[in-house]
Amino acid sequence: MTTASEQPCYTLINISMDSEPPNEMQLKNDIENGDTPARREALKKLIYLILNGEKMPGLLISVIRYLLPVKDHTIKKLLLIFWEIVPKTHPDGKLLSEMILVCDNYRRDLQHPNEFIRGSTLRFLCKLKQAELLEPLMPSIRGCLEHRHSYVRRNAVLAIFTIYKNFDFLIPDAPELIHNFLESEGDASCKRNAFMMLIHVDQERALEYLSTCIDQINTFNDILQLVIVELVYKVCHTNPSERGRFIRCIYNLLQSSSAAVRYEAAGTLITLSSAPTAVKAAASCYIDLIIKESDNNVKLIVLDRLIALREDPRHEKVLQELLMDILRVLAAPDLEVRRKTLELALDLVTSRNVGEMVLVLKKEVSKTESVTEHEDTGKYRQLLVRTLHSCSVKFPDVAAQVIPLLMEFLSDTNELAAADVLVFVREAIQRFEQLKPLIVTKLLEVFPSIKAMEIHRAALWILGEYCTTAEDIQSLMNEIRNSLGEIPIVEDEMKKAAGEDTEEESVSVTAGQRLVTEMGTYATQSALSTKASKKAEESRPPLRGFLMDGDFFLGSCLSTVLTKLALRYIDLKKDATRQNTFLAESMLIMSTILHLGRSGLAKKNINNDDVDRISMCLKVLAERHPVMSEIFGEKCRASLQAMLSAKQEETKNAKQDGADKKVIKVQADDPINFMQLLAKADSGNTEDQLTLSLTLATMGTPGKKDTTSLTQSKLSKVTQLTGFSDPVYAEAYVNINQYDIVLDVLVVNQTSDTLQNCSLELATLGDLKLVEKPQPMTLAAHDFCNIKANIKVASTENGIIFGNIVYDVTGAMSDRNVVVLNDIHIDIMDYIVPATCTDTEFRAMWAEFEWENKVTVNTNIHDLREYLQHLLKCTNMRCLTPEKAISGECGFLAANLYARSIFGEDALANVSIEVPAGASAQTPVCGHVRIRAKSQGMALSLGDKINLSQKKDQAQ
């Protein structure tokens, strides 16, 4: 038995299940005796029933007698759907005799004076699969090619195309007929359909027509130009010797007025030719599209094509010449477009064009200062700073131009850009000895204007480490004193609090509330005096303000800086008086910070760690031991050098890996790929790109390379929903394609009864949404069918799909039967991909995210590194901790992990594991994994995944 799901379906109609299904006699009465609205409703209900699997053979003659002659346009449209879905043959495959009457009616419709009826009838004929029905209509279909209206003509071409493709014996001269029609046709849509037909059925005629009008291509409509691009690609792909003949045609289409045509032409040109001129023309076209298109999605898609072009080592030099054109894309307002553009530009920059690129980036930096502050402005400024940083590291000659400009950002309220500037300055001052005087001078200039505490602290460290002359040391000490204000701090603050500061006594007083002072005299309190404390806080110097807010970690950092400066100053100046003066001043500052921290005047008291640090610095200055002098004077800088070297080595290795991937390796004995036998991830460059893109669109982009065959990977995703002894057996293939889940459910009737209204009822738990309710089916005895259900995914968290199968048994008087299905668990790992971020970004997100899930390690793995690798494999996360930091055997391992979902959600994890001291070799790893995420669902789901997969299968 053929079920409704196996019949060809071109129209999807939603069926309301609320109302009671009508019976055959009622429908027959409405069709034969009802008025026009009643007939419309009856025909709609009849279509619903047939889609549900009902045959209704008794109503066929009624429809032919009473509805076919009706002139109402709505009924005519409904009849087209009815004749599409109604069974047209006997069980033995012979055509029903009643269909001859239907055929005669549609012959009259093909000659109808109304062009809409003609055109819609021609569209319907494209869906017919019975040659006996189409044969009498062929003269009328041919006649429609000469109709005055273009709607009829273009649908006539489509009808001839479909009929020739399915039954070429009905119209053997179709290619010649359409070729002649194409030469005389003037309408763009008709020419497009005709040309598309020739491409698929007779390429020689299509090429012959193209050759006659190749010089007029630029005047064609865009829909015809797109089809021409497709033809040229197909011909040149199958017959490379034709490339020279049609390559000029593609060059001409790069100048088309349609953005879609230019995009397709550029892609085709790159595929057909790797000549530098072709690549340059295509890349220029892509750049022009990005700049002129307003849609951000279009910009990102075309930008991805440019990035893919750069990954081919043959094209890299050509793109390097277009670097300045690529930088024009920075005019786009979208941050993601700018980020990808800067990454691409950084990969393409060379010693020849780095100067021009730096000038452009400096202009962009200046623009961000004049633009009104926006959320993305600070992030864009940060991107520019990082790009200039990378340029300066790659090409040290430009660092001198960049540093003065970037220093101005240190006084910015946006900490993102300022922090990156300091990271750059720290690396530049360590690497480039000749730039040290310039950097120190500029940093001392902007130091008083720094507003952010973290930036203040980092700038202090850099100045304390690299101020090596007596003049610079004295200048820095003056700046520190100015930033602290009058010392001792506690006494000064108490004076101000008691109102004994004479400088701010003269304040104009307005009429206000009269108060009695302690001495019994009257005083007037003005509105201005209530704001005095706020003004005093605002007028505090920066360093004092931070300390009064309770940021005593800054005080401990300042103590370290003062210790370095004092020890260095003693070596530079041999005058004992000056030495003692500088030492005393440094120790006074440390002492006053300690006093302030314990006085209770600050918003928070100093903690024990900071007390210990400041006390240690005081002791070092008091004793001045040579070992401590060496640690403060040399070891700190050596540690920085080691860190920068390790970072440089890591970057170098990453670039080397990228370069290795770029190398084209084609061996003589490489296997030949056949598309039908390929796993999706194995398709090579030699495959037809049009076919490949269509496959990706219909089957989805694979998240990771299939290591197994297509059959094995599909079988691993099949979930059994019912038992083998249930009256209805069901199993589902779960196909996850980014934001969609498609359930392909196989339903088998294991009984000897016909099951009517067999429907799959689903519900979801989590952030899943059922798009549409699956339609009911009718299953014969021991029959089976496939039911598909689409589910949308909105966020990254574990989801559950549950439900049941409900059906009626023919002839049974009992209630509906129900088979409960097993739950389908949607794995979070299908949405998580490894990602990377800087240490600063990781720490910022760790502090920002409020949901934390702590998972205790419970595993049978004995090796720390093995457990980490197992965890990375199971969670799709990337280890951010460098390899050198976790190498070696010390019995303890700590690492940071990071991943991002396809919805843009971040997932952070910190692994802290150890093997207990003195334990045997078989002792398992212990410790914990802390997960942080922005949403609760993400943190819980990832924790559940780690709990389930911690133990390694012994068979592995």
mmCIF file of C-alpha atoms in Angstrom, residues 359-685:
data_model
loop_
_atom_site.group_PDB
_atom_site.id
_atom_site.type_symbol
_atom_site.label_atom_id
_atom_site.label_comp_id
_atom_site.label_asym_id
_atom_site.label_seq_id
_atom_site.Cartn_x
_atom_site.Cartn_y
_atom_site.Cartn_z
ATOM 1 C CA LEU A 359 48.632 55.548 8.726
ATOM 2 C CA VAL A 360 45.131 54.234 7.983
ATOM 3 C CA LEU A 361 44.846 52.658 11.436
ATOM 4 C CA LYS A 362 46.026 55.886 13.085
ATOM 5 C CA LYS A 363 43.269 57.766 11.253
ATOM 6 C CA GLU A 364 40.728 55.185 12.456
ATOM 7 C CA VAL A 365 42.002 55.615 16.018
ATOM 8 C CA SER A 366 41.556 59.388 15.728
ATOM 9 C CA LYS A 367 37.992 58.874 14.453
ATOM 10 C CA THR A 368 37.064 56.840 17.523
ATOM 11 C CA GLU A 369 38.028 59.779 19.730
ATOM 12 C CA SER A 370 35.738 62.195 17.914
ATOM 13 C CA VAL A 371 32.781 59.788 17.668
ATOM 14 C CA THR A 372 30.181 59.755 20.441
ATOM 15 C CA GLU A 373 31.036 56.987 22.904
ATOM 16 C CA HIS A 374 29.111 53.833 22.078
ATOM 17 C CA GLU A 375 29.323 50.274 23.406
ATOM 18 C CA ASP A 376 31.114 49.091 20.248
ATOM 19 C CA THR A 377 33.392 52.150 20.030
ATOM 20 C CA GLY A 378 35.525 50.989 22.953
ATOM 21 C CA LYS A 379 35.756 47.452 21.558
ATOM 22 C CA TYR A 380 36.697 48.778 18.110
ATOM 23 C CA ARG A 381 39.375 50.964 19.675
ATOM 24 C CA GLN A 382 40.700 47.881 21.455
ATOM 25 C CA LEU A 383 40.841 45.994 18.139
ATOM 26 C CA LEU A 384 42.784 48.850 16.541
ATOM 27 C CA VAL A 385 45.257 48.928 19.446
ATOM 28 C CA ARG A 386 45.844 45.184 19.179
ATOM 29 C CA THR A 387 46.363 45.401 15.429
ATOM 30 C CA LEU A 388 48.874 48.248 15.814
ATOM 31 C CA HIS A 389 50.580 46.216 18.543
ATOM 32 C CA SER A 390 50.935 43.220 16.210
ATOM 33 C CA CYS A 391 52.203 45.452 13.383
ATOM 34 C CA SER A 392 54.849 46.954 15.677
ATOM 35 C CA VAL A 393 56.013 43.529 16.850
ATOM 36 C CA LYS A 394 56.185 42.273 13.267
ATOM 37 C CA PHE A 395 57.861 45.427 11.948
ATOM 38 C CA PRO A 396 59.753 47.269 14.738
ATOM 39 C CA ASP A 397 60.441 50.264 12.481
ATOM 40 C CA VAL A 398 56.855 51.517 12.822
ATOM 41 C CA ALA A 399 56.756 51.282 16.625
ATOM 42 C CA ALA A 400 58.130 54.816 17.035
ATOM 43 C CA GLN A 401 55.185 56.197 15.001
ATOM 44 C CA VAL A 402 52.588 54.204 16.908
ATOM 45 C CA ILE A 403 53.613 54.637 20.561
ATOM 46 C CA PRO A 404 52.988 58.431 20.982
ATOM 47 C CA LEU A 405 49.468 58.064 19.581
ATOM 48 C CA LEU A 406 48.570 55.043 21.688
ATOM 49 C CA MET A 407 49.851 56.623 24.900
ATOM 50 C CA GLU A 408 46.968 59.085 24.748
ATOM 51 C CA PHE A 409 44.548 56.196 25.368
ATOM 52 C CA LEU A 410 45.894 55.655 28.871
ATOM 53 C CA SER A 411 43.844 58.568 30.146
ATOM 54 C CA ASP A 412 40.722 57.120 28.520
ATOM 55 C CA THR A 413 37.871 55.947 30.732
ATOM 56 C CA ASN A 414 37.566 52.802 28.585
ATOM 57 C CA GLU A 415 39.866 50.293 30.278
ATOM 58 C CA LEU A 416 39.786 47.804 27.369
ATOM 59 C CA ALA A 417 41.887 49.892 25.012
ATOM 60 C CA ALA A 418 44.087 51.302 27.789
ATOM 61 C CA ALA A 419 44.958 47.823 29.096
ATOM 62 C CA ASP A 420 45.950 46.675 25.606
ATOM 63 C CA VAL A 421 48.081 49.782 25.163
ATOM 64 C CA LEU A 422 49.981 48.955 28.353
ATOM 65 C CA VAL A 423 50.507 45.349 27.247
ATOM 66 C CA PHE A 424 51.953 46.715 24.003
ATOM 67 C CA VAL A 425 54.111 49.289 25.821
ATOM 68 C CA ARG A 426 55.437 46.636 28.187
ATOM 69 C CA GLU A 427 56.490 44.411 25.290
ATOM 70 C CA ALA A 428 57.919 47.298 23.243
ATOM 71 C CA ILE A 429 60.027 48.730 26.088
ATOM 72 C CA GLN A 430 61.480 45.282 26.776
ATOM 73 C CA ARG A 431 62.206 44.380 23.149
ATOM 74 C CA PHE A 432 63.266 47.665 21.602
ATOM 75 C CA GLU A 433 66.065 49.265 23.612
ATOM 76 C CA GLN A 434 66.188 52.333 21.359
ATOM 77 C CA LEU A 435 62.547 53.194 22.167
ATOM 78 C CA LYS A 436 62.984 53.103 25.946
ATOM 79 C CA PRO A 437 63.644 56.895 26.448
ATOM 80 C CA LEU A 438 60.678 57.814 24.250
ATOM 81 C CA ILE A 439 58.302 55.424 26.077
ATOM 82 C CA VAL A 440 59.400 56.501 29.569
ATOM 83 C CA THR A 441 59.079 60.201 28.692
ATOM 84 C CA LYS A 442 55.586 59.784 27.181
ATOM 85 C CA LEU A 443 54.440 57.566 30.049
ATOM 86 C CA LEU A 444 55.559 60.142 32.628
ATOM 87 C CA GLU A 445 53.649 62.828 30.678
ATOM 88 C CA VAL A 446 50.328 60.961 30.692
ATOM 89 C CA PHE A 447 50.712 59.430 34.177
ATOM 90 C CA PRO A 448 48.835 62.227 36.046
ATOM 91 C CA SER A 449 45.813 61.932 33.732
ATOM 92 C CA ILE A 450 45.253 58.156 34.176
ATOM 93 C CA LYS A 451 41.805 57.575 35.697
ATOM 94 C CA ALA A 452 41.441 53.771 35.973
ATOM 95 C CA MET A 453 42.983 51.979 38.948
ATOM 96 C CA GLU A 454 44.182 48.889 36.985
ATOM 97 C CA ILE A 455 45.848 51.119 34.379
ATOM 98 C CA HIS A 456 47.471 53.200 37.123
ATOM 99 C CA ARG A 457 48.882 50.078 38.729
ATOM 100 C CA ALA A 458 50.290 48.657 35.470
ATOM 101 C CA ALA A 459 51.807 52.015 34.444
ATOM 102 C CA LEU A 460 53.466 52.277 37.856
ATOM 103 C CA TRP A 461 55.044 48.834 37.419
ATOM 104 C CA ILE A 462 56.418 49.695 33.943
ATOM 105 C CA LEU A 463 57.854 53.013 35.118
ATOM 106 C CA GLY A 464 59.305 51.429 38.230
ATOM 107 C CA GLU A 465 61.014 48.747 36.170
ATOM 108 C CA TYR A 466 62.381 50.918 33.352
ATOM 109 C CA CYS A 467 63.221 54.281 34.959
ATOM 110 C CA THR A 468 66.991 53.680 35.054
ATOM 111 C CA THR A 469 68.438 57.232 35.230
ATOM 112 C CA ALA A 470 68.487 59.433 38.323
ATOM 113 C CA GLU A 471 66.458 62.131 36.531
ATOM 114 C CA ASP A 472 63.710 59.667 35.499
ATOM 115 C CA ILE A 473 63.604 58.165 38.987
ATOM 116 C CA GLN A 474 63.253 61.624 40.560
ATOM 117 C CA SER A 475 60.551 62.586 38.032
ATOM 118 C CA LEU A 476 58.576 59.431 38.842
ATOM 119 C CA MET A 477 58.918 60.095 42.586
ATOM 120 C CA ASN A 478 57.545 63.615 42.049
ATOM 121 C CA GLU A 479 54.585 62.202 40.114
ATOM 122 C CA ILE A 480 53.903 59.676 42.899
ATOM 123 C CA ARG A 481 53.993 62.443 45.527
ATOM 124 C CA ASN A 482 51.633 64.582 43.460
ATOM 125 C CA SER A 483 49.260 61.612 43.047
ATOM 126 C CA LEU A 484 49.269 60.946 46.781
ATOM 127 C CA GLY A 485 48.849 64.536 47.920
ATOM 128 C CA GLU A 486 49.926 65.720 51.348
ATOM 129 C CA ILE A 487 51.400 63.038 53.591
ATOM 130 C CA PRO A 488 50.951 61.592 56.157
ATOM 131 C CA ILE A 489 47.604 60.761 54.559
ATOM 132 C CA VAL A 490 45.724 59.992 57.775
ATOM 133 C CA GLU A 491 46.492 63.339 59.402
ATOM 134 C CA ASP A 492 45.683 65.240 56.222
ATOM 135 C CA GLU A 493 42.321 63.459 55.824
ATOM 136 C CA MET A 494 41.440 64.022 59.461
ATOM 137 C CA LYS A 495 42.197 67.740 59.113
ATOM 138 C CA LYS A 496 39.937 67.953 56.096
ATOM 139 C CA ALA A 497 37.229 65.974 57.864
ATOM 140 C CA ALA A 498 37.407 68.307 60.874
ATOM 141 C CA GLY A 499 37.142 71.359 58.623
ATOM 142 C CA GLU A 500 40.589 72.741 59.534
ATOM 143 C CA ASP A 501 41.709 73.066 55.954
ATOM 144 C CA THR A 502 42.058 76.832 55.528
ATOM 145 C CA GLU A 503 42.247 76.803 51.750
ATOM 146 C CA GLU A 504 38.561 76.041 51.297
ATOM 147 C CA GLU A 505 37.177 78.253 54.045
ATOM 148 C CA SER A 506 35.922 81.026 51.762
ATOM 149 C CA VAL A 507 32.600 79.698 50.487
ATOM 150 C CA SER A 508 29.621 81.911 49.659
ATOM 151 C CA VAL A 509 26.732 81.127 51.999
ATOM 152 C CA THR A 510 23.068 81.292 51.078
ATOM 153 C CA ALA A 511 20.108 81.441 53.414
ATOM 154 C CA GLY A 512 19.449 78.066 54.943
ATOM 155 C CA GLN A 513 18.780 76.220 58.178
ATOM 156 C CA ARG A 514 20.070 77.843 61.445
ATOM 157 C CA LEU A 515 22.072 75.491 63.658
ATOM 158 C CA VAL A 516 23.616 75.786 67.156
ATOM 159 C CA THR A 517 27.329 75.012 67.365
ATOM 160 C CA GLU A 518 29.165 73.304 70.270
ATOM 161 C CA MET A 519 30.142 76.744 71.647
ATOM 162 C CA GLY A 520 26.497 77.889 71.755
ATOM 163 C CA THR A 521 26.746 80.296 68.828
ATOM 164 C CA TYR A 522 24.466 80.272 65.786
ATOM 165 C CA ALA A 523 25.644 79.040 62.390
ATOM 166 C CA THR A 524 23.978 78.919 59.027
ATOM 167 C CA GLN A 525 24.185 75.799 56.892
ATOM 168 C CA SER A 526 24.062 76.554 53.193
ATOM 169 C CA ALA A 527 23.195 74.282 50.272
ATOM 170 C CA LEU A 528 26.834 74.502 49.123
ATOM 171 C CA SER A 529 28.225 73.187 52.385
ATOM 172 C CA THR A 530 26.298 69.912 52.014
ATOM 173 C CA LYS A 531 28.269 69.202 48.825
ATOM 174 C CA ALA A 532 31.626 69.998 50.365
ATOM 175 C CA SER A 533 32.446 66.379 51.161
ATOM 176 C CA LYS A 534 31.625 65.291 47.626
ATOM 177 C CA LYS A 535 33.769 68.052 46.202
ATOM 178 C CA ALA A 536 36.578 67.043 48.529
ATOM 179 C CA GLU A 537 36.384 63.473 47.243
ATOM 180 C CA GLU A 538 36.443 64.648 43.642
ATOM 181 C CA SER A 539 39.439 66.916 44.299
ATOM 182 C CA ARG A 540 41.537 64.113 45.779
ATOM 183 C CA PRO A 541 44.645 63.150 43.797
ATOM 184 C CA PRO A 542 44.279 59.846 41.867
ATOM 185 C CA LEU A 543 46.430 57.568 44.028
ATOM 186 C CA ARG A 544 44.912 58.853 47.263
ATOM 187 C CA GLY A 545 41.428 58.399 45.817
ATOM 188 C CA PHE A 546 42.118 54.749 45.018
ATOM 189 C CA LEU A 547 43.557 54.128 48.480
ATOM 190 C CA MET A 548 40.606 55.839 50.195
ATOM 191 C CA ASP A 549 38.298 53.528 48.197
ATOM 192 C CA GLY A 550 40.080 50.549 49.813
ATOM 193 C CA ASP A 551 42.240 49.441 46.857
ATOM 194 C CA PHE A 552 45.273 48.586 48.973
ATOM 195 C CA PHE A 553 46.604 46.096 46.437
ATOM 196 C CA LEU A 554 47.632 49.223 44.527
ATOM 197 C CA GLY A 555 49.447 50.309 47.702
ATOM 198 C CA SER A 556 51.430 47.050 47.831
ATOM 199 C CA CYS A 557 52.345 47.465 44.136
ATOM 200 C CA LEU A 558 53.423 51.045 44.835
ATOM 201 C CA SER A 559 55.641 49.760 47.671
ATOM 202 C CA THR A 560 57.350 47.318 45.282
ATOM 203 C CA VAL A 561 57.926 50.119 42.762
ATOM 204 C CA LEU A 562 59.352 52.426 45.439
ATOM 205 C CA THR A 563 61.685 49.640 46.628
ATOM 206 C CA LYS A 564 63.039 49.156 43.099
ATOM 207 C CA LEU A 565 63.466 52.904 42.607
ATOM 208 C CA ALA A 566 65.223 53.369 45.957
ATOM 209 C CA LEU A 567 67.650 50.480 45.391
ATOM 210 C CA ARG A 568 68.447 51.753 41.897
ATOM 211 C CA TYR A 569 68.818 55.351 43.120
ATOM 212 C CA ILE A 570 71.361 54.254 45.767
ATOM 213 C CA ASP A 571 73.482 52.618 43.033
ATOM 214 C CA LEU A 572 73.314 55.729 40.827
ATOM 215 C CA LYS A 573 73.908 58.435 43.476
ATOM 216 C CA LYS A 574 76.890 58.142 45.800
ATOM 217 C CA ASP A 575 75.881 61.123 47.913
ATOM 218 C CA ALA A 576 74.783 59.620 51.278
ATOM 219 C CA THR A 577 72.498 62.550 52.074
ATOM 220 C CA ARG A 578 70.535 62.164 48.858
ATOM 221 C CA GLN A 579 70.399 58.415 49.339
ATOM 222 C CA ASN A 580 68.980 58.721 52.836
ATOM 223 C CA THR A 581 66.503 61.406 51.771
ATOM 224 C CA PHE A 582 65.130 59.216 48.961
ATOM 225 C CA LEU A 583 64.999 56.137 51.207
ATOM 226 C CA ALA A 584 63.238 58.033 53.973
ATOM 227 C CA GLU A 585 60.682 59.443 51.552
ATOM 228 C CA SER A 586 59.954 55.985 50.114
ATOM 229 C CA MET A 587 59.608 54.405 53.563
ATOM 230 C CA LEU A 588 57.362 57.283 54.718
ATOM 231 C CA ILE A 589 54.990 56.656 51.804
ATOM 232 C CA MET A 590 54.821 52.921 52.628
ATOM 233 C CA SER A 591 54.265 53.643 56.322
ATOM 234 C CA THR A 592 51.477 56.125 55.654
ATOM 235 C CA ILE A 593 49.716 53.557 53.407
ATOM 236 C CA LEU A 594 49.937 50.995 56.225
ATOM 237 C CA HIS A 595 48.626 53.587 58.700
ATOM 238 C CA LEU A 596 45.734 54.497 56.417
ATOM 239 C CA GLY A 597 44.809 50.851 55.913
ATOM 240 C CA ARG A 598 44.473 50.285 59.659
ATOM 241 C CA SER A 599 42.931 53.659 60.564
ATOM 242 C CA GLY A 600 39.400 52.905 59.373
ATOM 243 C CA LEU A 601 39.220 56.075 57.243
ATOM 244 C CA ALA A 602 39.221 54.111 53.982
ATOM 245 C CA LYS A 603 36.054 52.388 52.757
ATOM 246 C CA LYS A 604 37.731 48.982 53.299
ATOM 247 C CA ASN A 605 40.559 48.052 55.616
ATOM 248 C CA ILE A 606 43.841 46.665 54.300
ATOM 249 C CA ASN A 607 44.091 42.853 54.132
ATOM 250 C CA ASN A 608 46.904 40.742 55.601
ATOM 251 C CA ASP A 609 48.506 39.932 52.225
ATOM 252 C CA ASP A 610 49.007 43.609 51.415
ATOM 253 C CA VAL A 611 50.306 44.283 54.952
ATOM 254 C CA ASP A 612 52.888 41.512 54.551
ATOM 255 C CA ARG A 613 53.995 42.838 51.173
ATOM 256 C CA ILE A 614 54.428 46.442 52.338
ATOM 257 C CA SER A 615 56.196 45.303 55.526
ATOM 258 C CA MET A 616 58.591 43.173 53.473
ATOM 259 C CA CYS A 617 59.424 46.152 51.243
ATOM 260 C CA LEU A 618 60.137 48.291 54.337
ATOM 261 C CA LYS A 619 62.434 45.579 55.669
ATOM 262 C CA VAL A 620 64.273 45.298 52.316
ATOM 263 C CA LEU A 621 64.950 49.043 52.288
ATOM 264 C CA ALA A 622 66.025 49.006 55.923
ATOM 265 C CA GLU A 623 68.488 46.110 55.490
ATOM 266 C CA ARG A 624 69.482 46.531 51.806
ATOM 267 C CA HIS A 625 70.709 42.952 51.460
ATOM 268 C CA PRO A 626 72.507 42.185 48.127
ATOM 269 C CA VAL A 627 70.333 39.135 47.412
ATOM 270 C CA MET A 628 67.108 41.151 47.734
ATOM 271 C CA SER A 629 68.605 43.919 45.625
ATOM 272 C CA GLU A 630 69.292 41.393 42.862
ATOM 273 C CA ILE A 631 65.758 39.985 43.060
ATOM 274 C CA PHE A 632 64.117 43.425 42.870
ATOM 275 C CA GLY A 633 66.570 44.821 40.336
ATOM 276 C CA GLU A 634 67.129 41.965 37.865
ATOM 277 C CA LYS A 635 64.929 38.928 38.444
ATOM 278 C CA CYS A 636 61.623 40.742 37.762
ATOM 279 C CA ARG A 637 62.774 41.835 34.321
ATOM 280 C CA ALA A 638 64.180 38.367 33.615
ATOM 281 C CA SER A 639 60.751 36.863 34.416
ATOM 282 C CA LEU A 640 59.096 39.300 32.002
ATOM 283 C CA GLN A 641 61.599 38.385 29.307
ATOM 284 C CA ALA A 642 60.920 34.672 29.839
ATOM 285 C CA MET A 643 57.164 35.252 29.597
ATOM 286 C CA LEU A 644 57.461 37.288 26.382
ATOM 287 C CA SER A 645 59.781 34.678 24.871
ATOM 288 C CA ALA A 646 57.335 31.878 25.685
ATOM 289 C CA LYS A 647 54.474 33.889 24.176
ATOM 290 C CA GLN A 648 56.531 34.611 21.044
ATOM 291 C CA GLU A 649 57.400 30.934 20.703
ATOM 292 C CA GLU A 650 53.744 29.968 21.038
ATOM 293 C CA THR A 651 52.717 32.486 18.363
ATOM 294 C CA LYS A 652 55.492 31.258 16.091
ATOM 295 C CA ASN A 653 54.367 27.629 16.475
ATOM 296 C CA ALA A 654 50.748 28.586 15.729
ATOM 297 C CA LYS A 655 51.846 30.392 12.551
ATOM 298 C CA GLN A 656 53.973 27.430 11.550
ATOM 299 C CA ASP A 657 50.997 25.117 11.941
ATOM 300 C CA GLY A 658 48.939 27.469 9.769
ATOM 301 C CA ALA A 659 51.683 27.589 7.148
ATOM 302 C CA ASP A 660 51.880 23.798 7.091
ATOM 303 C CA LYS A 661 48.143 23.608 6.440
ATOM 304 C CA LYS A 662 48.486 26.001 3.499
ATOM 305 C CA VAL A 663 51.016 23.834 1.647
ATOM 306 C CA ILE A 664 49.375 22.092 -1.283
ATOM 307 C CA LYS A 665 50.165 18.399 -1.141
ATOM 308 C CA VAL A 666 48.884 16.272 -4.014
ATOM 309 C CA GLN A 667 50.463 12.873 -4.371
ATOM 310 C CA ALA A 668 50.479 10.752 -7.496
ATOM 311 C CA ASP A 669 48.769 7.869 -5.712
ATOM 312 C CA ASP A 670 46.066 9.968 -3.997
ATOM 313 C CA PRO A 671 42.636 8.277 -4.233
ATOM 314 C CA ILE A 672 39.961 9.625 -6.577
ATOM 315 C CA ASN A 673 36.881 10.893 -4.743
ATOM 316 C CA PHE A 674 33.406 9.860 -5.873
ATOM 317 C CA MET A 675 30.697 12.095 -4.448
ATOM 318 C CA GLN A 676 28.286 9.248 -3.602
ATOM 319 C CA LEU A 677 30.988 7.497 -1.582
ATOM 320 C CA LEU A 678 32.305 10.592 0.169
ATOM 321 C CA ALA A 679 31.720 11.552 3.745
ATOM 322 C CA LYS A 680 30.613 15.187 3.759
ATOM 323 C CA ALA A 681 33.850 16.522 5.206
ATOM 324 C CA ASP A 682 36.082 14.865 2.594
ATOM 325 C CA SER A 683 34.994 16.757 -0.521
ATOM 326 C CA GLY A 684 37.940 18.276 -2.274
ATOM 327 C CA ASN A 685 38.476 21.320 -4.479
#
